[in-house]
Coordinates of C-alpha atoms in Angstrom, one line a residue:
M1 CA 0.0 0.0 0.0
K2 CA 2.8 2.3 0.9
I3 CA 4.6 1.6 -2.4
R4 CA 1.4 2.4 -4.3
L5 CA 1.0 5.8 -2.5
I6 CA 4.6 6.6 -3.3
T7 CA 4.2 5.7 -7.0
L8 CA 1.0 7.8 -7.2
A9 CA 2.8 10.7 -5.6
M10 CA 5.6 10.4 -8.2
V11 CA 3.1 10.4 -11.1
L12 CA 1.4 13.5 -9.8
F13 CA 4.7 15.2 -9.3
C14 CA 5.8 14.4 -12.9
L15 CA 2.5 15.7 -14.2
S16 CA 2.8 18.9 -12.3
V17 CA 6.4 19.4 -13.6
L18 CA 5.2 18.7 -17.1
Q19 CA 2.4 21.3 -16.8
A20 CA 4.8 23.8 -15.4
Q21 CA 7.0 23.4 -18.5
Q22 CA 4.0 24.4 -20.7
R23 CA 2.0 27.5 -21.2
S24 CA -1.0 28.5 -23.2
I25 CA -0.8 30.9 -26.1
S26 CA -4.0 32.4 -27.5
G27 CA -4.9 35.1 -30.0
I28 CA -7.0 36.1 -33.0
V29 CA -6.2 35.5 -36.7
T30 CA -7.6 38.2 -39.0
S31 CA -7.4 39.2 -42.7
A32 CA -4.6 41.7 -43.4
E33 CA -6.9 43.0 -46.2
D34 CA -9.9 44.2 -44.1
G35 CA -9.3 43.0 -40.6
S36 CA -12.1 40.4 -40.6
A37 CA -11.8 37.3 -38.5
L38 CA -10.6 34.2 -40.2
P39 CA -12.2 30.9 -39.1
G40 CA -10.6 27.5 -40.0
V41 CA -7.0 28.6 -40.0
N42 CA -4.5 25.9 -39.0
V43 CA -2.2 26.8 -36.2
V44 CA 0.7 24.3 -35.6
L45 CA 3.7 24.4 -33.3
K46 CA 6.6 24.0 -35.8
G47 CA 8.4 20.7 -35.7
T48 CA 5.7 19.0 -33.7
A49 CA 2.2 17.4 -34.2
T50 CA 0.7 19.9 -31.8
G51 CA -1.9 22.0 -33.5
T52 CA -5.3 23.6 -33.4
I53 CA -7.7 25.6 -35.6
T54 CA -9.3 29.0 -35.3
D55 CA -13.0 29.1 -34.4
V56 CA -15.7 31.2 -36.1
A57 CA -14.4 34.4 -34.4
G58 CA -10.8 33.7 -35.6
H59 CA -9.8 32.8 -32.0
Y60 CA -7.3 30.0 -31.2
S61 CA -5.6 28.6 -28.1
I62 CA -2.6 26.2 -28.0
K63 CA -0.3 24.7 -25.5
V64 CA 3.4 25.3 -26.1
P65 CA 6.6 24.6 -24.2
S66 CA 7.6 27.3 -21.7
S67 CA 10.8 27.7 -23.6
G68 CA 8.9 29.0 -26.6
G69 CA 9.0 27.9 -30.2
T70 CA 7.5 29.0 -33.5
L71 CA 3.8 28.9 -34.5
V72 CA 2.9 28.3 -38.2
F73 CA -0.4 29.7 -39.5
T74 CA -1.7 28.3 -42.8
F75 CA -4.9 28.6 -44.8
I76 CA -5.7 28.0 -48.5
G77 CA -5.3 31.2 -50.6
L78 CA -3.4 33.0 -47.8
Q79 CA 0.3 33.4 -47.3
T80 CA 1.8 31.0 -44.7
K81 CA 3.1 32.9 -41.7
E82 CA 5.7 31.7 -39.1
V83 CA 5.8 33.7 -35.9
K84 CA 8.3 33.1 -33.1
I85 CA 6.7 32.9 -29.7
G86 CA 7.8 35.6 -27.3
T87 CA 7.4 36.0 -23.6
G88 CA 3.8 37.1 -23.7
N89 CA 0.8 34.7 -23.8
T90 CA -1.2 36.6 -26.5
L91 CA -0.3 36.3 -30.2
N92 CA -2.5 38.0 -32.7
V93 CA -1.7 37.4 -36.4
A94 CA -2.9 39.0 -39.7
L95 CA -2.6 36.9 -42.9
S96 CA -2.3 38.3 -46.4
L97 CA -3.7 37.0 -49.6
D98 CA -1.5 34.8 -51.8
V99 CA -2.4 35.1 -55.4
V100 CA 0.5 33.0 -56.6
Q101 CA -0.4 30.1 -54.3
L102 CA -4.1 30.2 -55.5
S103 CA -3.0 30.2 -59.1
E104 CA -0.8 27.2 -58.5
V105 CA -3.6 25.4 -56.6
V106 CA -6.1 26.1 -59.4
M107 CA -3.8 24.7 -62.0
T108 CA -2.9 21.5 -60.1
G109 CA -6.2 21.1 -58.4
H110 CA -8.5 21.1 -61.4
G111 CA -9.8 17.7 -62.2
K112 CA -11.1 16.4 -65.5
E113 CA -14.6 17.5 -66.5
R114 CA -16.9 15.4 -68.7
I115 CA -20.5 15.7 -69.6
R116 CA -22.2 12.3 -70.1
G117 CA -25.9 12.7 -71.1
K118 CA -27.7 14.7 -68.4
K119 CA -25.1 14.0 -65.8
S120 CA -21.8 15.9 -65.1
E121 CA -18.9 13.9 -64.0
Y122 CA -15.9 15.4 -62.3
A123 CA -12.6 13.7 -61.6
A124 CA -11.3 15.0 -58.3
P125 CA -8.2 14.1 -56.2
S126 CA -8.6 11.9 -53.1
S127 CA -8.0 13.5 -49.7
T128 CA -7.3 12.9 -46.1
Y129 CA -9.3 14.4 -43.2
H130 CA -7.6 16.7 -40.7
N131 CA -9.1 18.3 -37.7
M132 CA -12.2 20.4 -38.5
H133 CA -11.2 21.5 -42.0
I134 CA -9.1 20.0 -44.8
P135 CA -6.1 22.1 -45.6
Y136 CA -4.6 22.0 -49.0
Q137 CA -1.3 20.4 -47.9
D138 CA -3.2 17.3 -46.7
Y139 CA -4.5 16.6 -50.2
V140 CA -2.5 14.0 -52.2
Q141 CA -3.1 13.6 -55.9
Q142 CA -4.0 10.0 -56.4
E143 CA -5.8 8.0 -59.1
A144 CA -8.9 10.1 -60.1
N145 CA -12.4 8.8 -59.6
T146 CA -15.5 10.2 -61.1
E147 CA -18.1 12.3 -59.3
E148 CA -21.6 12.6 -60.8
Y149 CA -24.0 15.5 -60.8
E150 CA -27.4 15.8 -62.4
G151 CA -27.4 18.3 -65.3
I152 CA -28.9 21.7 -64.8
T153 CA -30.3 24.0 -67.5
E154 CA -30.7 27.5 -66.1
N155 CA -34.2 29.0 -65.9
I156 CA -34.8 31.6 -68.6
F157 CA -37.2 34.6 -68.7
K158 CA -40.8 33.6 -69.5
D159 CA -43.5 35.7 -71.1
V160 CA -46.2 36.4 -68.5
F161 CA -49.0 36.1 -71.2
K162 CA -47.8 32.7 -72.3
D163 CA -46.7 31.4 -68.9
P164 CA -48.6 33.3 -66.2
L165 CA -47.9 30.7 -63.6
S166 CA -44.6 29.6 -62.0
T167 CA -44.8 26.4 -59.9
F168 CA -42.2 24.6 -58.0
S169 CA -41.5 22.3 -55.0
I170 CA -39.7 23.9 -52.0
D171 CA -36.1 22.8 -51.3
V172 CA -34.4 22.9 -47.9
D173 CA -31.4 20.8 -48.9
E174 CA -28.0 22.3 -48.1
A175 CA -25.7 19.8 -49.8
S176 CA -24.7 22.0 -52.7
Y177 CA -23.3 24.8 -50.5
S178 CA -20.9 22.6 -48.4
N179 CA -19.9 20.7 -51.6
V180 CA -19.1 24.0 -53.4
R181 CA -17.1 25.1 -50.3
R182 CA -15.2 21.9 -50.5
F183 CA -14.2 22.6 -54.1
I184 CA -13.1 26.1 -53.3
N185 CA -11.2 25.2 -50.1
N186 CA -9.5 22.6 -52.3
G187 CA -8.4 25.3 -54.8
Q188 CA -10.8 24.2 -57.5
Q189 CA -13.4 25.8 -59.6
P190 CA -16.7 24.1 -58.7
L191 CA -18.3 22.1 -61.5
K192 CA -21.3 24.1 -62.8
D193 CA -23.8 21.3 -62.2
A194 CA -22.6 21.0 -58.6
V195 CA -23.9 24.6 -58.0
R196 CA -27.7 24.5 -57.2
I197 CA -28.3 28.2 -56.4
E198 CA -31.4 27.5 -54.3
E199 CA -29.3 25.3 -52.0
L200 CA -26.7 28.0 -51.6
I201 CA -29.4 30.6 -50.7
N202 CA -31.1 28.2 -48.3
Y203 CA -27.9 27.2 -46.5
F204 CA -28.4 30.3 -44.3
D205 CA -31.0 31.1 -41.7
Y206 CA -32.9 34.3 -42.3
D207 CA -34.4 36.6 -39.7
Y208 CA -38.1 35.9 -40.5
A209 CA -40.9 36.2 -37.9
Q210 CA -42.4 33.1 -36.5
P211 CA -45.9 32.1 -37.7
S212 CA -48.7 33.2 -35.4
A213 CA -51.8 32.0 -37.4
E214 CA -53.3 28.6 -37.8
H215 CA -50.8 27.5 -40.4
P216 CA -47.2 26.4 -39.5
F217 CA -45.8 29.0 -41.9
N218 CA -45.2 32.7 -42.1
I219 CA -44.8 34.3 -45.6
I220 CA -42.6 37.3 -46.2
T221 CA -42.2 39.2 -49.5
E222 CA -40.0 42.1 -50.5
I223 CA -39.1 43.8 -53.8
S224 CA -36.3 46.1 -55.0
T225 CA -33.8 46.5 -57.8
A226 CA -31.9 43.5 -59.0
P227 CA -28.2 44.3 -57.9
W228 CA -26.8 42.8 -61.1
N229 CA -29.2 44.6 -63.5
E230 CA -30.7 47.9 -62.4
K231 CA -33.4 47.7 -65.2
H232 CA -34.8 44.6 -63.6
K233 CA -36.5 44.0 -60.3
L234 CA -35.8 41.3 -57.7
V235 CA -38.6 39.7 -55.7
H236 CA -37.8 37.9 -52.4
I237 CA -40.2 35.4 -51.0
G238 CA -39.4 34.0 -47.6
L239 CA -41.1 31.1 -45.8
Q240 CA -40.6 30.5 -42.1
G241 CA -41.5 27.2 -40.5
K242 CA -42.7 27.0 -37.0
S243 CA -39.9 26.2 -34.5
I244 CA -40.6 23.4 -32.0
A245 CA -38.4 23.1 -29.0
T246 CA -36.3 19.9 -28.9
E247 CA -37.9 18.7 -25.7
N248 CA -41.4 19.0 -27.4
I249 CA -40.4 16.9 -30.5
P250 CA -42.3 13.6 -30.4
P251 CA -40.3 10.4 -29.6
S252 CA -38.0 9.4 -32.4
N253 CA -37.6 6.0 -34.1
L254 CA -34.3 6.4 -36.0
V255 CA -32.5 3.9 -38.1
F256 CA -28.9 4.8 -38.9
L257 CA -28.2 3.3 -42.4
I258 CA -24.5 3.3 -42.8
D259 CA -22.4 2.5 -45.9
V260 CA -19.3 0.5 -44.7
S261 CA -18.2 -0.6 -48.2
G262 CA -14.6 -0.4 -49.3
S263 CA -15.2 3.0 -50.9
M264 CA -15.9 4.4 -47.4
S265 CA -12.4 3.6 -46.1
D266 CA -11.0 7.1 -46.6
V267 CA -10.5 9.1 -43.4
N268 CA -12.9 11.8 -44.6
K269 CA -15.6 9.2 -45.0
L270 CA -16.3 6.5 -42.4
P271 CA -14.1 8.1 -39.6
L272 CA -15.8 11.5 -40.1
L273 CA -19.1 9.7 -40.4
K274 CA -18.6 8.1 -37.0
S275 CA -17.7 11.4 -35.3
S276 CA -20.8 13.0 -36.9
F277 CA -23.1 10.4 -35.7
K278 CA -21.7 10.5 -32.2
M279 CA -22.7 14.2 -32.0
L280 CA -26.2 13.3 -33.1
V281 CA -26.4 10.5 -30.4
N282 CA -25.4 13.1 -27.8
E283 CA -28.6 15.0 -28.7
L284 CA -31.0 12.1 -28.2
R285 CA -33.4 11.7 -25.3
S286 CA -34.3 8.6 -23.3
Q287 CA -37.6 8.3 -25.3
D288 CA -35.7 8.3 -28.6
Y289 CA -34.7 4.9 -30.0
V290 CA -31.9 4.2 -32.5
S291 CA -31.1 1.1 -34.6
I292 CA -28.1 0.7 -36.8
V293 CA -28.1 -1.1 -40.2
V294 CA -24.9 -1.4 -42.3
Y295 CA -24.3 -2.5 -45.8
A296 CA -21.4 -3.5 -47.9
G297 CA -21.5 -6.8 -49.9
A298 CA -24.6 -7.5 -47.9
A299 CA -26.8 -5.7 -45.4
G300 CA -27.2 -6.5 -41.7
V301 CA -28.4 -5.1 -38.4
V302 CA -25.7 -4.3 -35.9
L303 CA -27.8 -2.6 -33.3
E304 CA -31.4 -3.4 -32.4
P305 CA -33.6 -0.4 -31.2
T306 CA -31.8 1.1 -28.3
S307 CA -32.8 4.0 -26.0
G308 CA -31.0 7.3 -26.3
K309 CA -30.1 7.0 -22.6
E310 CA -27.8 4.2 -23.5
K311 CA -25.4 6.4 -25.4
E312 CA -22.3 4.4 -24.6
K313 CA -23.8 1.3 -26.2
I314 CA -24.8 3.2 -29.4
V315 CA -21.4 4.8 -29.6
S316 CA -19.6 1.5 -29.0
S317 CA -21.5 0.0 -32.0
L318 CA -20.4 3.0 -34.2
D319 CA -16.8 2.6 -33.1
N320 CA -16.8 -1.1 -34.1
L321 CA -17.7 -0.3 -37.7
Q322 CA -15.0 -1.1 -40.4
A323 CA -15.1 -0.4 -44.1
G324 CA -14.6 -3.2 -46.8
G325 CA -16.4 -5.0 -49.6
S326 CA -18.8 -3.9 -52.4
T327 CA -21.9 -1.7 -52.0
A328 CA -25.3 -3.3 -51.8
G329 CA -27.2 -0.1 -51.3
G330 CA -30.5 -1.4 -52.4
A331 CA -30.4 -4.3 -49.8
G332 CA -29.5 -1.8 -47.1
I333 CA -32.4 0.5 -47.8
Q334 CA -34.8 -2.4 -47.9
L335 CA -33.6 -3.7 -44.5
A336 CA -33.6 -0.2 -42.9
Y337 CA -37.2 0.5 -44.0
S338 CA -38.3 -2.9 -42.7
L339 CA -36.7 -2.2 -39.3
A340 CA -38.2 1.3 -39.2
E341 CA -41.7 -0.1 -40.1
K342 CA -41.4 -2.9 -37.5
H343 CA -40.8 -0.4 -34.7
F344 CA -43.0 2.4 -36.1
K345 CA -44.1 5.0 -33.6
K346 CA -47.6 6.1 -34.6
E347 CA -47.4 9.6 -33.1
G348 CA -43.6 9.8 -33.3
N349 CA -40.8 10.8 -35.6
N350 CA -39.9 7.9 -37.8
R351 CA -36.8 8.4 -39.9
I352 CA -33.9 6.7 -41.7
V353 CA -30.6 8.6 -41.6
L354 CA -28.6 7.3 -44.6
A355 CA -24.8 8.0 -44.6
T356 CA -22.9 7.2 -47.8
D357 CA -20.8 8.4 -50.7
G358 CA -23.6 7.2 -53.0
D359 CA -21.4 4.8 -54.9
F360 CA -23.9 1.9 -55.1
N361 CA -22.7 -0.9 -57.3
V362 CA -24.5 -4.1 -56.2
G363 CA -28.2 -4.8 -56.5
E364 CA -30.5 -1.8 -56.9
S365 CA -28.0 0.8 -58.1
S366 CA -29.4 2.8 -61.1
N367 CA -31.0 6.1 -60.3
E368 CA -34.3 4.8 -61.8
S369 CA -34.3 1.7 -59.7
M370 CA -33.4 3.5 -56.5
E371 CA -36.1 6.1 -57.3
K372 CA -38.8 3.4 -57.6
L373 CA -37.7 1.7 -54.4
I374 CA -37.8 4.9 -52.3
E375 CA -41.1 6.0 -53.8
Q376 CA -42.6 2.7 -52.7
K377 CA -41.1 2.9 -49.2
R378 CA -42.1 6.5 -48.4
K379 CA -45.8 5.4 -48.3
S380 CA -44.9 3.7 -45.0
G381 CA -44.7 7.1 -43.3
V382 CA -41.0 6.8 -42.7
F383 CA -39.0 9.9 -43.7
L384 CA -35.4 9.9 -45.1
T385 CA -32.4 12.1 -44.3
V386 CA -29.4 11.6 -46.6
L387 CA -25.9 12.6 -45.5
G388 CA -23.1 12.6 -48.1
F389 CA -19.4 12.0 -47.3
G390 CA -16.2 12.0 -49.2
M391 CA -14.9 13.1 -52.6
G392 CA -13.5 11.6 -55.8
N393 CA -16.2 9.0 -56.4
Y394 CA -19.0 11.0 -54.9
K395 CA -22.4 10.4 -56.5
D396 CA -24.4 13.6 -55.8
S397 CA -27.0 12.8 -58.4
K398 CA -28.0 9.6 -56.6
M399 CA -28.1 11.3 -53.2
E400 CA -30.3 14.1 -54.4
I401 CA -32.8 11.6 -55.9
L402 CA -32.9 9.5 -52.7
A403 CA -33.7 12.6 -50.6
D404 CA -36.2 14.1 -53.0
K405 CA -38.2 10.8 -53.4
G406 CA -37.9 9.7 -49.8
N407 CA -39.7 12.7 -48.2
G408 CA -36.5 13.9 -46.8
N409 CA -33.5 16.3 -46.9
Y410 CA -29.9 16.1 -48.1
A411 CA -26.7 17.5 -46.6
Y412 CA -23.1 17.1 -47.6
I413 CA -20.7 16.7 -44.6
D414 CA -17.3 18.0 -45.7
N415 CA -16.0 18.5 -42.1
I416 CA -16.9 18.2 -38.5
T417 CA -18.2 21.7 -38.2
E418 CA -20.7 21.0 -41.0
A419 CA -21.8 17.9 -39.1
K420 CA -22.4 20.1 -36.0
K421 CA -24.5 22.5 -38.1
V422 CA -26.7 19.8 -39.6
L423 CA -27.0 17.4 -36.6
V424 CA -26.7 19.6 -33.6
N425 CA -27.5 23.3 -34.4
E426 CA -30.3 22.3 -36.8
F427 CA -31.3 19.1 -35.1
G428 CA -35.1 19.7 -35.1
G429 CA -35.2 20.9 -38.7
T430 CA -33.0 18.1 -40.0
L431 CA -34.8 15.2 -38.2
F432 CA -38.4 16.4 -37.6
T433 CA -40.8 17.3 -40.4
I434 CA -43.7 19.8 -39.7
A435 CA -45.1 19.7 -43.2
K436 CA -44.7 17.7 -46.4
D437 CA -45.4 18.1 -50.1
V438 CA -44.9 21.9 -49.8
K439 CA -45.5 23.6 -53.2
L440 CA -45.4 27.2 -54.2
Q441 CA -47.2 28.8 -57.2
V442 CA -46.9 32.4 -58.3
E443 CA -49.3 34.2 -60.7
F444 CA -47.9 37.4 -62.1
N445 CA -49.9 40.5 -63.0
P446 CA -49.4 41.2 -66.7
A447 CA -50.2 44.8 -66.2
K448 CA -47.0 45.2 -64.2
V449 CA -44.7 42.2 -65.2
A450 CA -43.6 41.5 -68.8
A451 CA -41.4 38.6 -68.0
Y452 CA -39.9 36.6 -65.0
R453 CA -37.4 33.9 -64.2
L454 CA -37.1 31.9 -61.1
I455 CA -33.5 31.9 -59.8
G456 CA -32.5 28.2 -59.1
Y457 CA -34.9 25.4 -58.4
E458 CA -34.3 24.0 -61.9
N459 CA -34.7 20.4 -60.6
R460 CA -37.8 21.3 -58.6
M461 CA -40.0 22.7 -61.3
L462 CA -43.6 21.4 -61.4
K463 CA -46.4 21.7 -64.0
S464 CA -49.1 24.2 -63.3
E465 CA -51.7 21.5 -62.8
D466 CA -49.4 19.7 -60.2
F467 CA -50.1 22.5 -57.7
N468 CA -53.6 21.2 -57.0
N469 CA -52.7 17.6 -57.4
D470 CA -52.3 16.1 -54.0
K471 CA -50.8 12.9 -55.4
K472 CA -47.8 14.9 -56.7
D473 CA -44.8 14.7 -54.4
A474 CA -43.0 17.8 -53.3
G475 CA -40.6 19.1 -50.7
E476 CA -40.7 18.7 -46.9
L477 CA -40.1 21.4 -44.3
G478 CA -38.6 20.8 -40.9
S479 CA -39.0 22.5 -37.5
G480 CA -37.7 26.0 -37.7
H481 CA -36.6 25.8 -41.3
T482 CA -36.6 28.8 -43.6
V483 CA -37.2 28.6 -47.3
T484 CA -36.2 31.5 -49.6
A485 CA -36.9 31.9 -53.3
L486 CA -36.0 34.8 -55.7
Y487 CA -37.6 35.9 -58.9
E488 CA -36.0 38.3 -61.3
I489 CA -38.6 40.2 -63.2
I490 CA -38.7 42.6 -66.1
P491 CA -41.4 45.3 -65.6
V492 CA -43.8 46.3 -68.3
G493 CA -42.4 49.0 -70.6
V494 CA -38.7 48.1 -69.8
K495 CA -36.6 47.0 -72.8
S496 CA -34.2 44.2 -71.8
E497 CA -31.5 42.5 -73.9
F498 CA -32.6 39.2 -72.2
F499 CA -36.2 39.2 -73.3
S500 CA -37.6 40.1 -76.7
V501 CA -40.8 38.7 -78.2
D502 CA -42.5 39.8 -81.4
E503 CA -46.2 40.7 -81.3
L504 CA -48.5 37.8 -82.3
K505 CA -50.2 38.0 -85.8
Y506 CA -53.2 35.8 -85.2
Q507 CA -54.3 36.6 -81.7
K508 CA -54.2 39.4 -79.1
T509 CA -54.2 39.1 -75.4
D510 CA -55.8 41.9 -73.3
V511 CA -55.2 42.7 -69.8
V512 CA -58.4 42.8 -67.7
K513 CA -59.3 46.2 -66.1
S514 CA -59.1 44.8 -62.6
A515 CA -55.5 43.9 -63.2
Q516 CA -54.7 47.3 -64.6
D517 CA -56.3 49.0 -61.6
S518 CA -54.7 46.6 -59.0
D519 CA -51.6 47.5 -57.0
E520 CA -50.7 43.8 -56.8
L521 CA -47.6 42.7 -58.5
M522 CA -48.4 39.0 -58.1
M523 CA -50.2 36.4 -56.1
V524 CA -48.2 33.9 -54.1
K525 CA -49.9 30.6 -53.2
F526 CA -48.6 27.7 -51.0
R527 CA -49.9 24.2 -50.5
Y528 CA -48.8 21.8 -47.8
K529 CA -49.9 18.7 -46.0
Q530 CA -49.5 17.6 -42.4
P531 CA -46.7 15.1 -42.0
D532 CA -49.3 12.3 -41.7
G533 CA -51.9 13.8 -43.9
D534 CA -53.1 13.2 -47.5
V535 CA -55.1 16.3 -48.2
S536 CA -53.3 19.6 -48.7
K537 CA -54.1 23.0 -47.3
L538 CA -53.9 26.3 -49.2
I539 CA -52.3 29.7 -48.2
V540 CA -52.8 32.7 -50.4
H541 CA -50.6 35.8 -50.1
P542 CA -51.0 38.8 -52.5
M543 CA -47.9 40.8 -53.0
K544 CA -48.2 44.6 -53.7
D545 CA -45.8 46.5 -55.8
K546 CA -44.1 48.4 -53.0
Q547 CA -40.6 48.8 -54.3
I548 CA -37.9 50.4 -52.1
S549 CA -34.3 51.1 -52.9
L550 CA -31.8 48.3 -52.6
S551 CA -30.0 50.1 -49.7
N552 CA -33.2 50.3 -47.7
T553 CA -34.1 46.6 -48.1
S554 CA -33.7 44.1 -45.2
D555 CA -30.5 42.2 -44.5
N556 CA -32.5 39.1 -45.6
F557 CA -33.1 40.6 -49.0
R558 CA -29.6 41.8 -49.7
W559 CA -27.9 38.6 -48.2
S560 CA -30.0 36.3 -50.4
A561 CA -29.3 38.5 -53.4
A562 CA -25.6 38.3 -52.7
V563 CA -25.6 34.5 -52.4
A564 CA -27.7 34.3 -55.6
A565 CA -25.2 36.5 -57.5
F566 CA -22.4 34.3 -56.3
G567 CA -24.1 31.2 -57.6
M568 CA -24.8 32.9 -60.9
L569 CA -21.1 33.7 -61.2
L570 CA -20.1 30.2 -60.4
R571 CA -22.5 28.9 -63.1
E572 CA -21.3 31.6 -65.5
S573 CA -24.9 32.7 -66.0
E574 CA -25.6 35.1 -68.9
Y575 CA -28.0 37.0 -66.6
V576 CA -25.3 38.0 -64.0
N577 CA -24.4 40.8 -66.5
H578 CA -21.2 42.6 -65.5
Y579 CA -21.5 41.8 -61.8
D580 CA -18.3 40.4 -60.2
Y581 CA -17.1 38.7 -57.0
E582 CA -15.9 42.0 -55.5
K583 CA -19.4 43.4 -55.7
V584 CA -20.8 40.3 -54.1
V585 CA -18.4 40.7 -51.2
Q586 CA -19.5 44.4 -50.7
L587 CA -23.2 43.5 -50.9
A588 CA -22.8 40.6 -48.4
K589 CA -20.7 42.6 -46.0
G590 CA -23.5 45.2 -45.7
A591 CA -26.1 42.5 -45.0
R592 CA -24.2 40.1 -42.7
G593 CA -26.6 40.8 -39.8
K594 CA -26.6 38.3 -36.9
D595 CA -23.8 35.7 -37.5
E596 CA -23.4 33.9 -34.2
E597 CA -22.0 30.7 -35.8
G598 CA -19.8 32.5 -38.3
Y599 CA -21.4 31.0 -41.5
R600 CA -21.7 34.4 -43.2
V601 CA -18.2 35.5 -42.6
E602 CA -17.1 32.2 -44.0
F603 CA -19.1 32.8 -47.1
I604 CA -17.6 36.3 -47.5
N605 CA -14.0 34.8 -47.3
M606 CA -15.0 32.1 -49.8
V607 CA -16.2 34.7 -52.3
K608 CA -12.9 36.5 -51.9
S609 CA -11.0 33.3 -52.7
M610 CA -13.1 32.8 -55.8
G611 CA -12.4 36.4 -56.8
L612 CA -8.6 35.7 -56.7
M613 CA -9.0 32.6 -58.7
A614 CA -11.0 34.5 -61.4
K615 CA -8.2 37.1 -61.8
R616 CA -5.5 34.5 -62.6

């Protein structure tokens, strides 16, 4: 006993000596260009494996030897800076832009782009996962695999007389934004078809008022000048879903469906997936139950329904997962739905959370087959969340179809902070649906609008008659989610290079007097169903032509416009006119508003990086 006490004392003494030989250095990393905080900067003690990363406010803290050393600050597109540690414990650093490095990255980072039918394929380098972000130096050019994206044809201006109605399904997916960010942080120009502008816009929360009426929505509209074309107007339509406190969400019956095939062996796939799911498990309550199904060459159940209070058991099951084999995605989906239906909670939240790179190659693998399978299964009342991981062989086109057809949502997890956003910060919206089959239809007043175009939502367009057809599937809205849509319109009497139609010879269309006398610009209509309902409800919201100057619009309006312009630039849209990345930055800076998590400052820095790439 005496020997044990002596040993313990010696250990404690050694630890105290070790701690005395170290000290903590902290500080803030900012941009030398404008002084803004830089999140995601790698901070490493030179010559060691000791490192950290700056948070959303640019702050870092790191343990260093009391004797000092040198800290190395690195971030893609910025000049690497080495700073010798002095006697103080605070070390603030400003990083400058590095045009040369960005040019080199763009040249070596570009993959091979091919168009095959309606899909775009992109050959990208493989990668390793490091801390919260993936710095450029961790990427190693290996054998290129092919990424797949569904082809997008940009919406054009439509004649109000010929096409008075615009109808589409809402979209709350966020995958395109984080995927685009991954390209840019990797020094690559995003593939055009990887850029879905509506997903870029809806990545951000907007400061919309909560609904107070009978419906679980609040509708907000605003109109001003289009920033990229002062002859045109921009209409902003916002939809705010009712927020439900986490403790009030019904009990959950969740099935984690995890791809453990060989293609998931990369460290930014299965290891990142495990860390992501552990954060989700930490949010679960005792009344929530989790099952785990895995698939590779075959599918199997590795965890029967387990209460959220048994977190260690669930985490242990995740830790034991290993990657290997082919990818029987269809069999895994079949088994997951079977398990979810077996333990279905009638008044609860029943959902499958699928995590994969989408590279199905055994059994049901084609988009058409997967689509039919999911359409059949969604009738069970089980919703679907799709989480995408990895790069190189990533199959975005499959993931998007699975989520759209499975009454669900889709996010791309490129780093652990994105996992936190999707599975912790937006827990309710990601995993609990408050309305399904949500559709929007707009009728424009021909006395005021000559032509219009919907910005984004190309893969969500519906026929006019689909709006009143309750059998037609549409998007889902989660607790607290916001949806934002933008229309660019050409007012009556304005000549535009983007829209010119000759007068008809054989027929004339007259505008009724009531339209001419009206102060309404358009009529906005929504349809939605309760999560367990089959009959839709209608909301009608007339919008009056109350244009204000762009400078006097809300932060919501200007921020969404800045993000839309960024997406148009990435897609090389003809409608973006002579707008550029620098103008996007200025518009976004003036509309940053509340940014507690730092998502908006990250966007601004991302646009700056693209601006540098564009100048090379």
